[in-house]
mmCIF file with all atom_site columns, C-alpha atoms in Angstrom:
data_model
loop_
_atom_site.group_PDB
_atom_site.id
_atom_site.type_symbol
_atom_site.label_atom_id
_atom_site.label_alt_id
_atom_site.label_comp_id
_atom_site.label_asym_id
_atom_site.label_entity_id
_atom_site.label_seq_id
_atom_site.pdbx_PDB_ins_code
_atom_site.Cartn_x
_atom_site.Cartn_y
_atom_site.Cartn_z
_atom_site.occupancy
_atom_site.B_iso_or_equiv
_atom_site.pdbx_formal_charge
_atom_site.auth_seq_id
_atom_site.auth_comp_id
_atom_site.auth_asym_id
_atom_site.auth_atom_id
_atom_site.pdbx_PDB_model_num
ATOM 1   C CA . MET A 1 1   ? -109.257 -37.437 115.273 1.00 76.00 ? 271 MET A CA 1
ATOM 2   C CA . ASP A 1 2   ? -109.077 -33.662 115.595 1.00 84.00 ? 272 ASP A CA 1
ATOM 3   C CA . ALA A 1 3   ? -109.037 -33.938 119.369 1.00 86.00 ? 273 ALA A CA 1
ATOM 4   C CA . LEU A 1 4   ? -106.127 -36.370 119.148 1.00 85.00 ? 274 LEU A CA 1
ATOM 5   C CA . LEU A 1 5   ? -104.193 -33.973 116.924 1.00 84.00 ? 275 LEU A CA 1
ATOM 6   C CA . GLU A 1 6   ? -104.865 -31.158 119.381 1.00 87.00 ? 276 GLU A CA 1
ATOM 7   C CA . LEU A 1 7   ? -103.757 -33.300 122.323 1.00 87.00 ? 277 LEU A CA 1
ATOM 8   C CA . ASP A 1 8   ? -100.565 -34.245 120.501 1.00 83.00 ? 278 ASP A CA 1
ATOM 9   C CA . LYS A 1 9   ? -99.775  -30.584 119.824 1.00 86.00 ? 279 LYS A CA 1
ATOM 10  C CA . LYS A 1 10  ? -100.352 -29.702 123.468 1.00 85.00 ? 280 LYS A CA 1
ATOM 11  C CA . LEU A 1 11  ? -98.195  -32.595 124.663 1.00 85.00 ? 281 LEU A CA 1
ATOM 12  C CA . GLN A 1 12  ? -95.370  -31.554 122.372 1.00 84.00 ? 282 GLN A CA 1
ATOM 13  C CA . PHE A 1 13  ? -95.657  -27.950 123.525 1.00 82.00 ? 283 PHE A CA 1
ATOM 14  C CA . ALA A 1 14  ? -95.667  -28.997 127.177 1.00 81.00 ? 284 ALA A CA 1
ATOM 15  C CA . GLU A 1 15  ? -92.529  -31.089 126.621 1.00 80.00 ? 285 GLU A CA 1
ATOM 16  C CA . ALA A 1 16  ? -90.785  -28.174 124.932 1.00 79.00 ? 286 ALA A CA 1
ATOM 17  C CA . GLU A 1 17  ? -91.728  -25.777 127.729 1.00 77.00 ? 287 GLU A CA 1
ATOM 18  C CA . GLN A 1 18  ? -91.093  -28.107 130.687 1.00 75.00 ? 288 GLN A CA 1
ATOM 19  C CA . HIS A 1 19  ? -89.496  -25.522 132.932 1.00 75.00 ? 289 HIS A CA 1
ATOM 20  C CA . THR A 1 20  ? -92.328  -23.011 133.016 1.00 77.00 ? 290 THR A CA 1
ATOM 21  C CA . ILE A 1 21  ? -94.909  -22.739 135.781 1.00 76.00 ? 291 ILE A CA 1
ATOM 22  C CA . ALA A 1 22  ? -97.819  -23.071 133.344 1.00 73.00 ? 292 ALA A CA 1
ATOM 23  C CA . SER A 1 23  ? -96.378  -26.276 131.956 1.00 71.00 ? 293 SER A CA 1
ATOM 24  C CA . THR A 1 24  ? -96.063  -27.855 135.377 1.00 76.00 ? 294 THR A CA 1
ATOM 25  C CA . ASP A 1 25  ? -99.663  -26.846 136.174 1.00 79.00 ? 295 ASP A CA 1
ATOM 26  C CA . VAL A 1 26  ? -101.130 -28.660 133.190 1.00 84.00 ? 296 VAL A CA 1
ATOM 27  C CA . ALA A 1 27  ? -98.740  -31.627 133.154 1.00 82.00 ? 297 ALA A CA 1
ATOM 28  C CA . ASP A 1 28  ? -100.998 -33.848 135.286 1.00 85.00 ? 298 ASP A CA 1
ATOM 29  C CA . VAL A 1 29  ? -104.082 -33.069 133.211 1.00 89.00 ? 299 VAL A CA 1
ATOM 30  C CA . LEU A 1 30  ? -102.240 -33.723 129.955 1.00 89.00 ? 300 LEU A CA 1
ATOM 31  C CA . ASP A 1 31  ? -100.838 -36.972 131.320 1.00 90.00 ? 301 ASP A CA 1
ATOM 32  C CA . LYS A 1 32  ? -104.328 -38.168 132.272 1.00 91.00 ? 302 LYS A CA 1
ATOM 33  C CA . LEU A 1 33  ? -105.671 -37.198 128.850 1.00 92.00 ? 303 LEU A CA 1
ATOM 34  C CA . LYS A 1 34  ? -102.791 -38.990 127.155 1.00 92.00 ? 304 LYS A CA 1
ATOM 35  C CA . THR A 1 35  ? -103.420 -42.136 129.206 1.00 93.00 ? 305 THR A CA 1
ATOM 36  C CA . LYS A 1 36  ? -107.122 -42.071 128.380 1.00 95.00 ? 306 LYS A CA 1
ATOM 37  C CA . ALA A 1 37  ? -106.398 -41.550 124.673 1.00 94.00 ? 307 ALA A CA 1
ATOM 38  C CA . VAL A 1 38  ? -103.908 -44.445 124.640 1.00 95.00 ? 308 VAL A CA 1
ATOM 39  C CA . ILE A 1 39  ? -106.436 -46.766 126.293 1.00 96.00 ? 309 ILE A CA 1
ATOM 40  C CA . LYS A 1 40  ? -109.218 -45.843 123.856 1.00 95.00 ? 310 LYS A CA 1
ATOM 41  C CA . ILE A 1 41  ? -106.967 -46.168 120.805 1.00 94.00 ? 311 ILE A CA 1
ATOM 42  C CA . ARG A 1 42  ? -105.683 -49.533 122.016 1.00 95.00 ? 312 ARG A CA 1
ATOM 43  C CA . LEU A 1 43  ? -109.196 -50.886 122.514 1.00 95.00 ? 313 LEU A CA 1
ATOM 44  C CA . TYR A 1 44  ? -110.394 -49.572 119.158 1.00 94.00 ? 314 TYR A CA 1
ATOM 45  C CA . ILE A 1 45  ? -107.505 -50.953 117.122 1.00 93.00 ? 315 ILE A CA 1
ATOM 46  C CA . LEU A 1 46  ? -107.568 -54.326 118.883 1.00 94.00 ? 316 LEU A CA 1
ATOM 47  C CA . GLU A 1 47  ? -111.308 -54.503 118.206 1.00 93.00 ? 317 GLU A CA 1
ATOM 48  C CA . LYS A 1 48  ? -110.649 -53.902 114.497 1.00 91.00 ? 318 LYS A CA 1
ATOM 49  C CA . VAL A 1 49  ? -107.915 -56.551 114.489 1.00 90.00 ? 319 VAL A CA 1
ATOM 50  C CA . GLN A 1 50  ? -110.306 -59.058 116.101 1.00 90.00 ? 320 GLN A CA 1
ATOM 51  C CA . GLU A 1 51  ? -112.674 -58.572 113.148 1.00 88.00 ? 321 GLU A CA 1
ATOM 52  C CA . TYR A 1 52  ? -110.095 -60.375 111.011 1.00 85.00 ? 322 TYR A CA 1
ATOM 53  C CA . LYS A 1 53  ? -110.856 -63.553 112.940 1.00 83.00 ? 323 LYS A CA 1
ATOM 54  C CA . LYS A 1 54  ? -114.486 -63.608 111.834 1.00 83.00 ? 324 LYS A CA 1
ATOM 55  C CA . PRO A 1 55  ? -115.142 -66.007 108.968 1.00 77.00 ? 325 PRO A CA 1
ATOM 56  C CA . MET A 1 56  ? -115.912 -64.491 105.588 1.00 75.00 ? 326 MET A CA 1
ATOM 57  C CA . SER A 1 57  ? -114.566 -61.051 106.571 1.00 75.00 ? 327 SER A CA 1
ATOM 58  C CA . ASN A 1 58  ? -113.685 -58.620 103.834 1.00 80.00 ? 328 ASN A CA 1
ATOM 59  C CA . TYR A 1 59  ? -110.018 -58.137 104.693 1.00 78.00 ? 329 TYR A CA 1
ATOM 60  C CA . GLN A 1 60  ? -109.426 -55.353 102.207 1.00 81.00 ? 330 GLN A CA 1
ATOM 61  C CA . VAL A 1 61  ? -112.116 -53.188 103.807 1.00 86.00 ? 331 VAL A CA 1
ATOM 62  C CA . LEU A 1 62  ? -110.704 -53.947 107.260 1.00 84.00 ? 332 LEU A CA 1
ATOM 63  C CA . GLN A 1 63  ? -107.207 -52.935 106.157 1.00 85.00 ? 333 GLN A CA 1
ATOM 64  C CA . GLU A 1 64  ? -108.521 -49.724 104.606 1.00 89.00 ? 334 GLU A CA 1
ATOM 65  C CA . THR A 1 65  ? -110.295 -48.945 107.876 1.00 87.00 ? 335 THR A CA 1
ATOM 66  C CA . LEU A 1 66  ? -107.075 -49.445 109.824 1.00 87.00 ? 336 LEU A CA 1
ATOM 67  C CA . LEU A 1 67  ? -105.222 -47.323 107.296 1.00 90.00 ? 337 LEU A CA 1
ATOM 68  C CA . LYS A 1 68  ? -107.620 -44.440 107.930 1.00 90.00 ? 338 LYS A CA 1
ATOM 69  C CA . TYR A 1 69  ? -106.544 -44.468 111.566 1.00 88.00 ? 339 TYR A CA 1
ATOM 70  C CA . LYS A 1 70  ? -102.811 -44.707 111.001 1.00 90.00 ? 340 LYS A CA 1
ATOM 71  C CA . TYR A 1 71  ? -102.318 -41.448 112.904 1.00 91.00 ? 341 TYR A CA 1
ATOM 72  C CA . CYS A 1 72  ? -103.683 -43.166 116.002 1.00 92.00 ? 342 CYS A CA 1
ATOM 73  C CA . TYR A 1 73  ? -100.954 -45.779 115.709 1.00 92.00 ? 343 TYR A CA 1
ATOM 74  C CA . GLU A 1 74  ? -98.354  -43.064 115.181 1.00 92.00 ? 344 GLU A CA 1
ATOM 75  C CA . PHE A 1 75  ? -99.644  -41.384 118.357 1.00 93.00 ? 345 PHE A CA 1
ATOM 76  C CA . LEU A 1 76  ? -99.144  -44.676 120.196 1.00 94.00 ? 346 LEU A CA 1
ATOM 77  C CA . LEU A 1 77  ? -95.621  -45.042 118.817 1.00 94.00 ? 347 LEU A CA 1
ATOM 78  C CA . THR A 1 78  ? -94.761  -41.604 120.150 1.00 92.00 ? 348 THR A CA 1
ATOM 79  C CA . HIS A 1 79  ? -96.521  -41.661 123.494 1.00 92.00 ? 349 HIS A CA 1
ATOM 80  C CA . SER A 1 80  ? -96.799  -45.359 124.403 1.00 94.00 ? 350 SER A CA 1
ATOM 81  C CA . PRO A 1 81  ? -94.345  -47.557 122.491 1.00 95.00 ? 351 PRO A CA 1
ATOM 82  C CA . SER A 1 82  ? -95.169  -50.646 124.558 1.00 96.00 ? 352 SER A CA 1
ATOM 83  C CA . THR A 1 83  ? -98.850  -50.414 123.591 1.00 95.00 ? 353 THR A CA 1
ATOM 84  C CA . ALA A 1 84  ? -97.896  -49.902 119.940 1.00 95.00 ? 354 ALA A CA 1
ATOM 85  C CA . ALA A 1 85  ? -95.693  -53.009 120.100 1.00 96.00 ? 355 ALA A CA 1
ATOM 86  C CA . GLU A 1 86  ? -98.544  -55.020 121.630 1.00 96.00 ? 356 GLU A CA 1
ATOM 87  C CA . ILE A 1 87  ? -100.915 -53.973 118.848 1.00 95.00 ? 357 ILE A CA 1
ATOM 88  C CA . LYS A 1 88  ? -98.311  -54.733 116.199 1.00 95.00 ? 358 LYS A CA 1
ATOM 89  C CA . LEU A 1 89  ? -97.737  -58.242 117.572 1.00 96.00 ? 359 LEU A CA 1
ATOM 90  C CA . GLU A 1 90  ? -101.478 -58.929 117.741 1.00 94.00 ? 360 GLU A CA 1
ATOM 91  C CA . TYR A 1 91  ? -101.987 -57.701 114.168 1.00 93.00 ? 361 TYR A CA 1
ATOM 92  C CA . VAL A 1 92  ? -99.080  -59.723 112.784 1.00 94.00 ? 362 VAL A CA 1
ATOM 93  C CA . ASP A 1 93  ? -100.221 -62.844 114.640 1.00 94.00 ? 363 ASP A CA 1
ATOM 94  C CA . THR A 1 94  ? -103.816 -62.518 113.451 1.00 91.00 ? 364 THR A CA 1
ATOM 95  C CA . VAL A 1 95  ? -102.960 -61.770 109.829 1.00 89.00 ? 365 VAL A CA 1
ATOM 96  C CA . SER A 1 96  ? -100.411 -64.589 109.698 1.00 92.00 ? 366 SER A CA 1
ATOM 97  C CA . LYS A 1 97  ? -103.094 -67.037 110.856 1.00 90.00 ? 367 LYS A CA 1
ATOM 98  C CA . VAL A 1 98  ? -105.492 -65.739 108.208 1.00 87.00 ? 368 VAL A CA 1
ATOM 99  C CA . TYR A 1 99  ? -102.916 -66.107 105.432 1.00 87.00 ? 369 TYR A CA 1
ATOM 100 C CA . PHE A 1 100 ? -101.902 -69.526 106.708 1.00 92.00 ? 370 PHE A CA 1
ATOM 101 C CA . SER A 1 101 ? -105.503 -70.737 106.507 1.00 88.00 ? 371 SER A CA 1
ATOM 102 C CA . TYR A 1 102 ? -105.841 -69.293 102.980 1.00 86.00 ? 372 TYR A CA 1
ATOM 103 C CA . PHE A 1 103 ? -102.700 -71.041 101.761 1.00 92.00 ? 373 PHE A CA 1
ATOM 104 C CA . LYS A 1 104 ? -103.670 -74.268 103.484 1.00 92.00 ? 374 LYS A CA 1
ATOM 105 C CA . THR A 1 105 ? -107.050 -74.219 101.720 1.00 90.00 ? 375 THR A CA 1
ATOM 106 C CA . TYR A 1 106 ? -105.385 -73.313 98.428  1.00 91.00 ? 376 TYR A CA 1
ATOM 107 C CA . GLN A 1 107 ? -102.905 -76.169 98.772  1.00 92.00 ? 377 GLN A CA 1
ATOM 108 C CA . SER A 1 108 ? -105.593 -78.722 99.585  1.00 92.00 ? 378 SER A CA 1
ATOM 109 C CA . ARG A 1 109 ? -107.648 -77.627 96.563  1.00 92.00 ? 379 ARG A CA 1
ATOM 110 C CA . LEU A 1 110 ? -104.600 -77.922 94.325  1.00 92.00 ? 380 LEU A CA 1
ATOM 111 C CA . ILE A 1 111 ? -103.975 -81.439 95.601  1.00 91.00 ? 381 ILE A CA 1
ATOM 112 C CA . LYS A 1 112 ? -107.624 -82.374 94.994  1.00 90.00 ? 382 LYS A CA 1
ATOM 113 C CA . ALA A 1 113 ? -107.414 -80.955 91.463  1.00 87.00 ? 383 ALA A CA 1
ATOM 114 C CA . GLY A 1 114 ? -104.307 -83.076 90.845  1.00 81.00 ? 384 GLY A CA 1
ATOM 115 C CA . ILE A 1 115 ? -102.056 -80.197 89.909  1.00 69.00 ? 385 ILE A CA 1
#
């Protein structure tokens, strides 16, 4: 997480100082680091979202885990909005399926109970 914060600071500084020779020298390296960070964050968050699909998962713990890494998502929003949108759609789709199955089970149990 600290490395990501440091990378974000360096990217912001490089954007602010675009017209200097030093900035142009490190632009390629920073771009490669940013791309690598985006790929790793994407894989990690999608892996955590896939855990929701496992039966008998503790969803509160999973959400707290994702909440701990909210800065990673904010980094994606800033530096790769398309990846952030992809993760958001996957999360919303997965959670909506989970809630749908919960309500479906709840409804069927209510019908069985005659309420």
